Amino acid sequence: MPELPEVETVRRTLVELVSGKTIERVTVTWPKIIKKPVEVEQFKDALVGQVIEEISRRGKFLIFYTTDFALVSHLRMEGRYGLYTPEEEIDKHTHVIFYFTDGTQLRYRDVRKFGTMHLFKKGEELAELPLSQLGPEPFSEEFTVARMERMLAQTNRSIKTVLLDQKLVVGLGNIYVDEALFKAGIHPERSASSLTKKEMKILHHEIIQTLTEAVAKGGSTVRSYVNSQGEIGMFQLELFVYGRNGKACKTCSSELERIVVGGRGTVFCPKCQKRKKSKSR
């Protein structure tokens, strides 16, 4: 599933590809992608004549701002956008096409059909699900160490489970949670409330640093991810633990282990990320 760095990279490439284009018509061949309360025909009719003015991001969601609407799109596991010409063959996994007045087409392709699109009147998108309950952006002033301390102190859930919950901070998924926890030296099964203030400060820093570096590298291509221009990410070359089960730790050479935390496969270093709870806060 694309996480913040991948979605941000897609956003940046889409800005280059479709900003300022006018939608002539829309086709939808997999109606379940379009979420209520807007029906498919309403979705298609509303976007006719709309100009794409801005493309934003909230956590793992893309937001297409048109003249009057905000289209909130989640790529889920395999969703992908690309700009095409009419001469190019339409792939069988293409489920939504935005036809522009200049003859080009923005196609949404999704092999597993898990992606979603919500349409709101502009200005209402942040007050409604799926965006209304999201936590702060990791690069924002709202995401402070103090906020982390307050939220983590309130729960005995594992720290990995808490970080995957988009209410503490948005944009983190399996890849970058594993990486940030490794760099912070924190075992993924540690109770969130057991972290010391020092550990929280380090973790806060590593979350921001890891995501910053991943964005700079265009995200991680570990399965099928490419940006909207068909380019792969390069941060997978920098990964310390994710996807490296059984390999040597880049820091201490110990064998990396895989466990399941909160239903998610998790790779960690048993030496660099000891489970023992720190005694002083």
Backbone as numpy.savetxt, mean C-alpha at the origin, in Angstrom:
# Nx Ny Nz CAx CAy CAz Cx Cy Cz
0.66 -8.04 -2.26 -0.18 -6.84 -2.26 0.70 -5.59 -2.26
0.48 -4.68 -3.17 1.26 -3.44 -3.16 1.08 -2.70 -1.84
2.21 -2.23 -1.28 2.18 -1.46 -0.06 2.49 0.00 -0.40
2.67 0.83 0.60 2.82 2.27 0.34 3.86 2.60 -0.73
5.08 2.06 -0.68 6.06 2.44 -1.70 5.62 2.10 -3.12
4.98 0.94 -3.29 4.53 0.56 -4.63 3.37 1.44 -5.10
2.42 1.69 -4.20 1.27 2.52 -4.57 1.72 3.96 -4.86
2.66 4.46 -4.08 3.18 5.80 -4.33 3.89 5.88 -5.68
4.61 4.83 -6.02 5.28 4.79 -7.32 4.26 4.74 -8.46
3.20 3.94 -8.28 2.13 3.91 -9.29 1.50 5.29 -9.42
1.25 5.94 -8.30 0.65 7.29 -8.32 1.51 8.24 -9.14
2.80 8.23 -8.89 3.69 9.16 -9.59 3.72 8.91 -11.09
3.71 7.64 -11.48 3.71 7.35 -12.91 2.37 7.70 -13.55
1.28 7.49 -12.82 -0.04 7.86 -13.36 -0.17 9.36 -13.54
0.42 10.12 -12.64 0.39 11.58 -12.78 1.00 11.98 -14.13
2.10 11.34 -14.47 2.75 11.63 -15.76 1.90 11.18 -16.94
1.18 10.09 -16.78 0.47 9.48 -17.90 -0.90 10.07 -18.19
-1.67 10.42 -17.15 -3.08 10.76 -17.40 -3.55 12.11 -16.85
-2.70 12.84 -16.17 -3.13 14.14 -15.65 -3.62 15.05 -16.77
-4.78 15.67 -16.55 -5.33 16.61 -17.52 -6.16 15.98 -18.62
-6.23 14.66 -18.65 -7.01 13.99 -19.70 -8.50 14.01 -19.35
-9.33 14.05 -20.39 -10.79 14.08 -20.22 -11.37 12.71 -20.55
-12.20 12.22 -19.66 -12.81 10.90 -19.84 -14.00 11.00 -20.81
-13.96 10.23 -21.88 -15.04 10.22 -22.87 -16.10 9.19 -22.50
-15.66 8.03 -22.04 -16.58 6.98 -21.60 -15.82 5.96 -20.77
-16.57 5.10 -20.07 -15.97 4.08 -19.21 -16.68 2.76 -19.47
-15.92 1.69 -19.54 -16.53 0.36 -19.61 -16.08 -0.46 -18.40
-17.00 -1.29 -17.90 -16.72 -2.15 -16.75 -17.20 -3.55 -17.10
-16.28 -4.53 -17.09 -16.66 -5.90 -17.43 -16.69 -6.81 -16.22
-16.25 -6.32 -15.05 -16.37 -7.08 -13.81 -17.01 -6.14 -12.78
-18.34 -6.13 -12.70 -19.08 -5.16 -11.88 -18.72 -5.16 -10.39
-18.23 -6.29 -9.86 -17.94 -6.36 -8.43 -16.80 -5.45 -8.00
-16.02 -4.97 -8.95 -14.95 -4.03 -8.61 -15.53 -2.71 -8.12
-16.67 -2.32 -8.69 -17.32 -1.05 -8.32 -18.15 -1.27 -7.07
-17.85 -0.53 -6.00 -18.49 -0.76 -4.72 -19.63 0.21 -4.45
-20.63 -0.29 -3.72 -21.80 0.51 -3.37 -21.41 1.59 -2.37
-22.21 2.66 -2.28 -23.59 2.75 -2.77 -23.74 3.10 -4.25
-22.62 3.37 -4.95 -22.72 3.69 -6.37 -22.85 2.41 -7.19
-23.83 2.37 -8.07 -24.01 1.24 -8.98 -23.11 1.42 -10.20
-22.90 0.33 -10.92 -21.98 0.35 -12.06 -22.39 1.39 -13.10
-23.67 1.43 -13.44 -24.12 2.38 -14.47 -23.96 3.82 -13.99
-24.20 4.06 -12.71 -23.98 5.40 -12.15 -22.51 5.77 -12.23
-21.66 4.83 -11.91 -20.21 5.02 -11.96 -19.78 5.43 -13.37
-20.24 4.69 -14.34 -19.87 4.97 -15.73 -20.39 6.31 -16.20
-21.67 6.59 -15.90 -22.29 7.84 -16.36 -21.67 9.07 -15.70
-21.36 8.95 -14.41 -20.84 10.10 -13.66 -19.50 10.57 -14.18
-18.69 9.66 -14.69 -17.33 10.02 -15.08 -17.21 10.56 -16.51
-18.27 10.48 -17.27 -18.25 11.01 -18.64 -18.04 12.52 -18.60
-17.04 12.99 -19.33 -16.75 14.43 -19.39 -15.88 14.95 -18.26
-15.53 14.08 -17.32 -14.70 14.50 -16.18 -13.22 14.58 -16.57
-12.56 15.59 -16.04 -11.12 15.76 -16.28 -10.35 15.26 -15.06
-9.30 14.47 -15.29 -8.46 14.01 -14.18 -7.55 15.17 -13.77
-7.85 15.76 -12.63 -7.13 16.95 -12.19 -5.95 16.64 -11.29
-6.06 15.58 -10.53 -5.01 15.26 -9.56 -5.10 13.78 -9.19
-3.97 13.18 -8.87 -3.96 11.80 -8.37 -3.20 11.80 -7.06
-3.90 11.39 -6.01 -3.33 11.40 -4.67 -3.24 9.98 -4.14
-2.77 9.86 -2.91 -2.66 8.55 -2.27 -3.00 8.70 -0.79
-3.70 7.71 -0.26 -3.96 7.64 1.19 -3.67 6.21 1.61
-2.55 6.02 2.31 -2.13 4.67 2.64 -1.88 3.87 1.38
-2.59 2.75 1.23 -2.44 1.89 0.05 -3.49 2.20 -1.02
-4.26 3.26 -0.82 -5.31 3.64 -1.77 -4.85 4.75 -2.71
-5.20 4.63 -3.97 -5.05 5.72 -4.93 -6.34 6.53 -4.95
-6.21 7.84 -5.12 -7.40 8.68 -5.24 -7.28 9.51 -6.51
-8.16 9.26 -7.47 -8.21 10.03 -8.71 -9.20 11.18 -8.49
-8.71 12.39 -8.49 -9.59 13.55 -8.34 -9.94 14.08 -9.73
-11.22 14.03 -10.05 -11.69 14.57 -11.33 -12.39 15.90 -11.06
-13.00 16.44 -12.06 -13.67 17.73 -11.93 -14.63 17.78 -10.75
-15.43 16.73 -10.59 -16.46 16.72 -9.54 -16.37 15.55 -8.58
-15.52 14.57 -8.86 -15.54 13.34 -8.07 -14.15 12.94 -7.56
-14.19 12.01 -6.58 -12.97 11.38 -6.09 -13.16 9.87 -6.25
-12.33 9.26 -7.07 -12.39 7.82 -7.30 -11.31 7.17 -6.45
-11.73 6.38 -5.46 -10.80 5.74 -4.53 -10.56 4.31 -5.00
-9.32 3.99 -5.30 -8.99 2.69 -5.91 -7.98 1.94 -5.05
-8.28 0.67 -4.76 -7.34 -0.21 -4.05 -6.94 -1.33 -4.99
-5.64 -1.54 -5.16 -5.14 -2.52 -6.11 -5.20 -3.96 -5.59
-5.33 -4.11 -4.27 -5.34 -5.44 -3.65 -4.12 -6.26 -4.07
-4.32 -7.50 -4.50 -3.19 -8.40 -4.76 -2.52 -8.16 -6.11
-3.33 -8.00 -7.16 -2.76 -8.01 -8.51 -3.21 -6.84 -9.38
-3.90 -5.86 -8.81 -4.40 -4.75 -9.62 -3.29 -3.95 -10.26
-3.54 -3.48 -11.49 -2.51 -2.76 -12.23 -3.15 -1.80 -13.23
-2.63 -0.58 -13.30 -3.08 0.40 -14.29 -2.03 0.57 -15.38
-2.51 0.83 -16.59 -1.59 1.10 -17.70 -2.28 1.93 -18.76
-1.51 2.77 -19.45 -2.05 3.60 -20.53 -1.79 2.92 -21.86
-2.85 2.82 -22.68 -2.76 2.09 -23.95 -3.34 2.91 -25.10
-3.03 2.47 -26.30 -3.65 3.04 -27.50 -4.74 2.07 -27.97
-5.69 2.52 -28.78 -6.78 1.66 -29.24 -6.30 0.43 -30.01
-5.11 0.54 -30.63 -4.61 -0.57 -31.43 -4.12 -1.74 -30.59
-3.83 -1.48 -29.33 -3.28 -2.54 -28.49 -4.39 -3.47 -27.99
-4.12 -4.76 -28.09 -5.10 -5.77 -27.71 -5.48 -5.65 -26.24
-6.78 -5.84 -25.95 -7.26 -5.78 -24.58 -7.10 -7.15 -23.93
-6.33 -7.19 -22.86 -6.07 -8.43 -22.13 -7.36 -8.94 -21.50
-7.49 -10.27 -21.38 -8.72 -10.85 -20.82 -8.90 -10.50 -19.35
-7.84 -10.07 -18.69 -7.92 -9.70 -17.28 -8.16 -8.20 -17.07
-8.41 -7.49 -18.15 -8.72 -6.06 -18.06 -10.21 -5.90 -17.77
-10.54 -5.23 -16.66 -11.93 -5.19 -16.21 -12.56 -3.79 -16.22
-11.74 -2.76 -16.23 -12.26 -1.39 -16.32 -11.39 -0.62 -17.30
-12.03 0.11 -18.22 -11.29 0.93 -19.17 -11.86 2.35 -19.16
-10.97 3.32 -18.98 -11.33 4.73 -19.07 -10.85 5.23 -20.44
-11.80 5.54 -21.32 -11.47 6.02 -22.65 -11.35 7.54 -22.60
-10.24 8.08 -23.09 -10.02 9.52 -23.07 -10.31 10.15 -24.43
-10.59 11.42 -24.41 -10.94 12.13 -25.65 -9.76 12.23 -26.62
-8.53 12.02 -26.13 -7.37 12.08 -27.03 -7.09 10.73 -27.68
-7.97 9.73 -27.43 -7.82 8.43 -28.07 -7.10 7.39 -27.22
-6.43 7.81 -26.16 -5.74 6.85 -25.29 -6.71 6.22 -24.30
-6.27 5.14 -23.66 -7.12 4.42 -22.72 -6.33 4.06 -21.46
-6.91 4.35 -20.30 -6.35 3.88 -19.04 -7.07 2.58 -18.70
-6.32 1.49 -18.68 -6.92 0.18 -18.44 -6.54 -0.33 -17.05
-7.53 -0.89 -16.36 -7.29 -1.50 -15.06 -7.35 -3.01 -15.25
-6.23 -3.66 -14.95 -6.10 -5.10 -15.12 -5.96 -5.75 -13.75
-6.66 -6.85 -13.52 -6.63 -7.48 -12.21 -6.90 -8.97 -12.36
-5.84 -9.77 -12.32 -5.96 -11.21 -12.54 -6.87 -11.86 -11.52
-6.75 -11.45 -10.25 -7.51 -12.10 -9.19 -8.83 -11.40 -8.88
-9.06 -10.25 -9.47 -10.33 -9.53 -9.35 -10.66 -9.10 -7.91
-9.62 -8.81 -7.14 -9.84 -8.41 -5.75 -9.87 -6.89 -5.59
-9.44 -6.15 -6.59 -9.36 -4.70 -6.50 -10.73 -4.06 -6.32
-10.73 -2.84 -5.79 -11.99 -2.13 -5.54 -11.92 -0.70 -6.04
-13.08 -0.15 -6.40 -13.20 1.26 -6.77 -14.45 1.83 -6.11
-14.27 2.92 -5.37 -15.37 3.65 -4.75 -15.42 5.04 -5.38
-16.62 5.53 -5.67 -16.76 6.86 -6.24 -17.53 7.75 -5.28
-16.95 8.91 -4.96 -17.57 9.88 -4.06 -17.61 11.25 -4.71
-18.54 12.07 -4.25 -18.47 13.47 -4.63 -17.21 14.05 -4.00
-16.52 14.89 -4.73 -15.26 15.43 -4.23 -15.49 16.12 -2.88
-14.63 15.79 -1.92 -14.75 16.36 -0.59 -15.37 15.43 0.42
-16.03 14.36 -0.06 -16.67 13.40 0.85 -15.84 12.14 1.07
-14.79 11.97 0.27 -14.06 10.69 0.26 -13.35 10.37 1.59
-12.85 11.36 2.29 -12.10 11.09 3.52 -13.00 10.82 4.72
-14.27 11.20 4.60 -15.21 11.02 5.71 -15.98 9.71 5.62
-15.76 8.95 4.56 -16.48 7.70 4.35 -15.50 6.53 4.24
-15.99 5.33 4.55 -15.18 4.14 4.31 -14.93 3.99 2.81
-13.77 3.54 2.38 -12.76 2.86 3.19 -11.67 3.75 3.79
-11.74 5.08 3.62 -10.66 5.95 4.08 -10.85 6.53 5.47
-12.08 6.55 5.97 -12.40 7.31 7.17 -11.72 6.81 8.45
-11.36 5.54 8.51 -10.80 4.99 9.74 -9.29 4.75 9.66
-8.66 5.29 8.65 -7.22 5.09 8.50 -6.42 5.97 9.45
-5.27 5.47 9.86 -4.38 6.23 10.71 -3.59 7.24 9.89
-2.62 7.90 10.51 -1.85 8.94 9.82 -0.88 8.37 8.79
-0.48 9.20 7.86 0.56 8.84 6.90 1.91 8.80 7.63
2.78 7.85 7.29 4.06 7.74 8.00 4.97 8.95 7.82
4.77 9.71 6.75 5.62 10.88 6.51 4.99 12.18 7.02
3.85 12.05 7.69 3.14 13.25 8.15 3.55 13.63 9.56
3.24 14.87 9.94 3.54 15.35 11.29 2.69 14.65 12.34
1.58 14.05 11.92 0.69 13.35 12.86 1.29 12.06 13.38
2.16 11.45 12.60 2.76 10.17 13.01 3.96 10.46 13.89
3.72 10.58 15.17 4.76 10.93 16.14 5.09 9.74 17.03
6.23 9.81 17.69 6.61 8.79 18.66 5.60 8.76 19.80
5.16 9.93 20.22 4.19 10.02 21.32 2.89 9.30 20.96
2.44 9.45 19.72 1.21 8.77 19.29 1.42 7.26 19.30
2.59 6.83 18.84 2.90 5.40 18.86 2.87 4.87 20.29
3.49 5.60 21.19 3.54 5.16 22.59 2.14 4.99 23.17
1.28 5.95 22.89 -0.10 5.88 23.43 -0.84 4.67 22.88
-0.74 4.44 21.58 -1.50 3.36 20.96 -0.93 1.98 21.32
0.38 1.85 21.34 0.98 0.55 21.64 0.78 0.16 23.10
0.75 1.14 23.96 0.56 0.86 25.39 -0.82 0.29 25.69
-1.76 0.47 24.75 -3.15 0.07 24.99 -3.46 -1.34 24.52
-2.49 -2.04 23.94 -2.82 -3.36 23.38 -1.74 -4.38 23.67
-2.17 -5.62 23.91 -1.25 -6.72 24.11 -1.09 -7.56 22.84
-1.68 -7.09 21.75 -1.49 -7.80 20.48 -0.01 -7.76 20.09
0.39 -8.70 19.24 1.78 -8.72 18.78 2.07 -7.43 18.01
3.30 -6.98 18.08 3.67 -5.73 17.42 3.47 -5.83 15.91
3.70 -7.01 15.33 3.49 -7.13 13.89 2.02 -6.95 13.54
1.13 -7.58 14.32 -0.30 -7.45 14.07 -0.75 -5.99 14.16
-0.22 -5.28 15.14 -0.59 -3.86 15.31 -0.11 -3.03 14.13
1.10 -3.28 13.65 1.63 -2.50 12.54 0.90 -2.79 11.23
0.34 -3.98 11.09 -0.44 -4.30 9.89 -1.83 -3.67 9.93
-2.28 -3.33 11.13 -3.56 -2.65 11.31 -3.39 -1.20 10.89
-4.11 -0.76 9.89 -3.90 0.56 9.31 -4.35 1.73 10.19
-4.70 1.45 11.45 -5.14 2.53 12.34 -3.98 3.22 13.05
-2.86 2.52 13.24 -1.69 3.13 13.87 -0.95 4.01 12.87
-0.67 3.45 11.73 -0.02 4.17 10.64 -0.39 3.44 9.35
-0.61 4.18 8.28 -1.07 3.55 7.03 0.09 3.17 6.12
-0.19 2.22 5.23 0.73 1.90 4.17 1.63 0.71 4.40
1.70 0.24 5.64 2.56 -0.90 5.94 1.84 -2.22 5.65
2.57 -3.13 5.02 2.07 -4.48 4.80 3.14 -5.46 5.23
3.06 -6.68 4.77 3.95 -7.74 5.23 5.42 -7.44 4.98
5.72 -6.90 3.80 7.12 -6.65 3.44 7.77 -5.67 4.41
7.16 -4.49 4.53 7.83 -3.41 5.25 7.67 -3.50 6.76
6.69 -4.25 7.23 6.62 -4.52 8.67 7.79 -5.44 9.06
7.99 -6.51 8.31 9.10 -7.41 8.60 10.43 -6.67 8.56
10.60 -5.82 7.56 11.86 -5.09 7.40 12.09 -4.09 8.53
11.05 -3.34 8.89 11.19 -2.33 9.94 11.46 -2.98 11.29
10.78 -4.10 11.58 11.00 -4.79 12.84 12.41 -5.36 12.92
12.90 -5.86 11.82 14.28 -6.37 11.81 15.26 -5.24 12.11
15.10 -4.15 11.41 16.04 -3.04 11.59 15.96 -2.45 13.00
14.80 -2.56 13.62 14.63 -2.06 14.99 15.04 -3.10 16.03
15.33 -4.33 15.59 15.75 -5.38 16.50 14.63 -5.89 17.39
13.39 -5.89 16.88 12.23 -6.27 17.67 11.62 -7.55 17.12
11.40 -8.52 17.98 10.78 -9.79 17.57 9.32 -9.52 17.18
8.87 -10.06 16.06 7.50 -9.77 15.57 6.38 -10.24 16.49
6.67 -11.22 17.38 5.64 -11.70 18.30 5.62 -10.96 19.63
6.51 -10.03 19.81 6.50 -9.26 21.05 5.17 -8.54 21.23
4.67 -8.52 22.45 3.48 -7.75 22.75 3.77 -6.27 22.52
2.86 -5.59 21.85 3.08 -4.17 21.56 3.31 -3.36 22.83
2.56 -3.68 23.87 2.67 -2.93 25.12 3.96 -3.21 25.87
4.72 -4.23 25.46 5.97 -4.56 26.15 7.16 -3.75 25.63
6.99 -3.04 24.54 8.10 -2.27 23.98 8.47 -1.12 24.91
9.75 -0.88 25.03 10.21 0.25 25.83 10.10 1.53 25.01
10.21 2.65 25.68 10.16 3.93 24.97 11.32 4.03 23.97
12.46 3.49 24.35 13.61 3.50 23.45 13.32 2.68 22.21
12.72 1.50 22.40 12.40 0.64 21.26 11.36 1.29 20.36
10.38 1.95 20.95 9.36 2.62 20.15 9.98 3.73 19.30
10.90 4.45 19.89 11.56 5.54 19.15 12.36 4.99 17.97
13.07 3.90 18.22 13.84 3.28 17.14 12.91 2.74 16.06
11.84 2.07 16.46 10.89 1.51 15.50 10.25 2.61 14.67
9.86 3.69 15.30 9.27 4.83 14.59 10.23 5.31 13.50
11.49 5.45 13.86 12.51 5.90 12.89 12.66 4.91 11.75
12.70 3.61 12.08 12.94 2.60 11.04 11.74 2.44 10.10
10.53 2.65 10.60 9.36 2.62 9.73 9.49 3.70 8.67
9.78 4.91 9.10 9.89 6.04 8.17 11.07 5.84 7.22
12.21 5.42 7.77 13.41 5.25 6.96 13.24 4.15 5.92
12.66 3.02 6.33 12.46 1.90 5.41 11.54 2.28 4.26
10.44 2.94 4.59 9.49 3.36 3.55 10.11 4.41 2.63
10.88 5.32 3.19 11.54 6.35 2.38 12.49 5.73 1.37
13.29 4.78 1.83 14.24 4.10 0.95 13.52 3.28 -0.12
12.41 2.64 0.27 11.66 1.82 -0.69 11.01 2.68 -1.77
10.47 3.83 -1.38 9.89 4.75 -2.36 10.96 5.21 -3.35
12.13 5.52 -2.84 13.23 5.99 -3.69 13.65 4.93 -4.71
13.46 3.65 -4.35 13.83 2.55 -5.25 12.66 2.09 -6.11
11.51 2.76 -6.00 10.37 2.38 -6.82 9.59 1.21 -6.29
9.78 0.88 -4.99 9.06 -0.24 -4.39 9.78 -1.56 -4.58
9.11 -2.64 -4.20 9.69 -3.99 -4.27 8.89 -4.86 -5.24
9.58 -5.45 -6.19 8.94 -6.43 -7.07 9.33 -7.81 -6.58
8.43 -8.42 -5.78 8.71 -9.76 -5.28 7.80 -10.80 -5.95
6.76 -10.34 -6.62 5.91 -11.25 -7.38 5.67 -10.65 -8.77
4.55 -9.91 -8.90 4.19 -9.42 -10.24 4.12 -7.90 -10.33
4.48 -7.20 -9.25 4.32 -5.74 -9.24 5.17 -5.04 -10.29
4.53 -4.16 -11.04 5.21 -3.18 -11.90 4.44 -1.88 -11.77
5.10 -0.75 -12.06 4.37 0.52 -12.00 3.55 0.70 -13.27
2.91 1.85 -13.40 2.00 2.06 -14.53 2.70 2.23 -15.87
4.04 2.27 -15.83 4.81 2.32 -17.07 5.51 0.98 -17.34
5.08 -0.05 -16.57 5.61 -1.39 -16.79 6.98 -1.64 -16.20
7.46 -0.75 -15.32 8.79 -0.89 -14.74 8.71 -1.58 -13.37
9.68 -2.45 -13.09 9.70 -3.13 -11.80 10.35 -2.24 -10.75
10.06 -2.54 -9.48 10.74 -1.86 -8.39 12.10 -2.51 -8.17
12.95 -1.84 -7.36 14.29 -2.37 -7.14 14.62 -2.57 -5.66
13.68 -2.26 -4.76 14.00 -2.36 -3.34 14.12 -3.81 -2.88
13.59 -4.77 -3.66 13.71 -6.17 -3.27 15.17 -6.58 -3.13
16.07 -5.87 -3.79 17.49 -6.16 -3.69 18.06 -5.73 -2.34
17.31 -4.87 -1.64 17.77 -4.33 -0.36 17.14 -5.06 0.84
16.25 -6.00 0.61 15.53 -6.63 1.71 16.46 -7.45 2.62
16.25 -7.31 3.93 17.04 -8.04 4.91 16.40 -9.36 5.31
15.07 -9.38 5.46 14.43 -10.61 5.93 13.27 -11.10 5.06
12.43 -10.21 4.57 11.24 -10.64 3.83 11.63 -11.53 2.65
11.00 -12.72 2.58 11.26 -13.64 1.48 12.60 -14.35 1.55
13.32 -14.23 2.67 14.67 -14.80 2.79 14.73 -15.94 3.82
13.63 -16.59 4.08 13.60 -17.69 5.03 14.66 -18.74 4.70
15.42 -19.13 5.74 16.45 -20.15 5.57 17.78 -19.62 5.10
17.83 -18.36 4.70 19.09 -17.77 4.26 19.81 -17.12 5.43
21.04 -16.74 5.21 21.85 -16.14 6.27 21.47 -14.69 6.49
21.38 -14.30 7.75 21.13 -12.91 8.10 22.27 -12.05 7.58
21.96 -10.95 6.95 22.98 -10.07 6.40 23.78 -9.36 7.48
23.26 -9.37 8.70 23.94 -8.70 9.81 24.80 -9.64 10.64
24.22 -10.82 11.01 24.95 -11.71 11.94 25.23 -13.09 11.36
24.73 -13.38 10.18 24.93 -14.67 9.49 24.11 -15.83 10.05
23.26 -15.58 11.08 22.38 -16.63 11.59 21.35 -16.99 10.53
20.79 -18.19 10.62 19.77 -18.60 9.66 18.44 -17.92 9.98
17.85 -17.28 9.01 16.57 -16.61 9.20 15.46 -17.64 9.34
14.49 -17.36 10.18 13.39 -18.28 10.43 12.06 -17.70 9.97
11.12 -18.60 9.68 9.78 -18.20 9.27 8.75 -18.71 10.27
7.86 -17.83 10.71 6.75 -18.20 11.57 5.50 -17.54 11.01
4.37 -17.83 11.62 3.12 -17.18 11.22 2.65 -16.30 12.38
2.45 -15.03 12.10 2.00 -14.08 13.11 0.74 -13.40 12.59
-0.35 -13.56 13.33 -1.60 -12.95 12.89 -2.06 -13.44 11.53
-1.73 -14.69 11.23 -2.14 -15.26 9.96 -1.23 -14.90 8.80
-0.14 -14.18 9.07 0.76 -13.75 8.00 2.13 -14.39 8.14
2.66 -14.90 7.04 4.01 -15.43 7.04 4.99 -14.34 7.44
5.92 -14.68 8.33 6.81 -13.68 8.91 8.23 -14.24 8.99
9.18 -13.49 8.47 10.57 -13.92 8.52 11.34 -12.98 9.45
12.19 -13.56 10.29 12.94 -12.76 11.25 14.27 -13.44 11.56
15.14 -12.72 12.24 16.42 -13.28 12.66 16.36 -13.58 14.16
16.52 -14.84 14.57 16.40 -15.19 15.99 17.49 -14.57 16.87
18.59 -14.16 16.27 19.66 -13.55 17.04 19.52 -12.03 17.12
19.21 -11.40 15.98 19.08 -9.93 15.95 17.75 -9.46 16.55
16.74 -10.34 16.57 15.41 -9.98 17.06 15.01 -10.93 18.19
15.72 -10.84 19.30 15.43 -11.73 20.43 14.05 -11.42 21.01
13.39 -12.48 21.46 12.03 -12.32 21.96 11.99 -11.80 23.39
13.11 -11.87 24.10 13.16 -11.48 25.50 12.70 -10.05 25.69
11.79 -9.83 26.62 11.28 -8.51 26.92 12.32 -7.69 27.66
12.48 -6.44 27.24 13.39 -5.54 27.91 12.85 -5.21 29.29
13.73 -4.98 30.26 13.31 -4.75 31.63 13.03 -3.30 31.94
13.69 -2.38 31.29 13.51 -0.96 31.62 12.84 -0.22 30.50
11.97 0.72 30.87 11.27 1.53 29.89 11.83 2.94 29.87
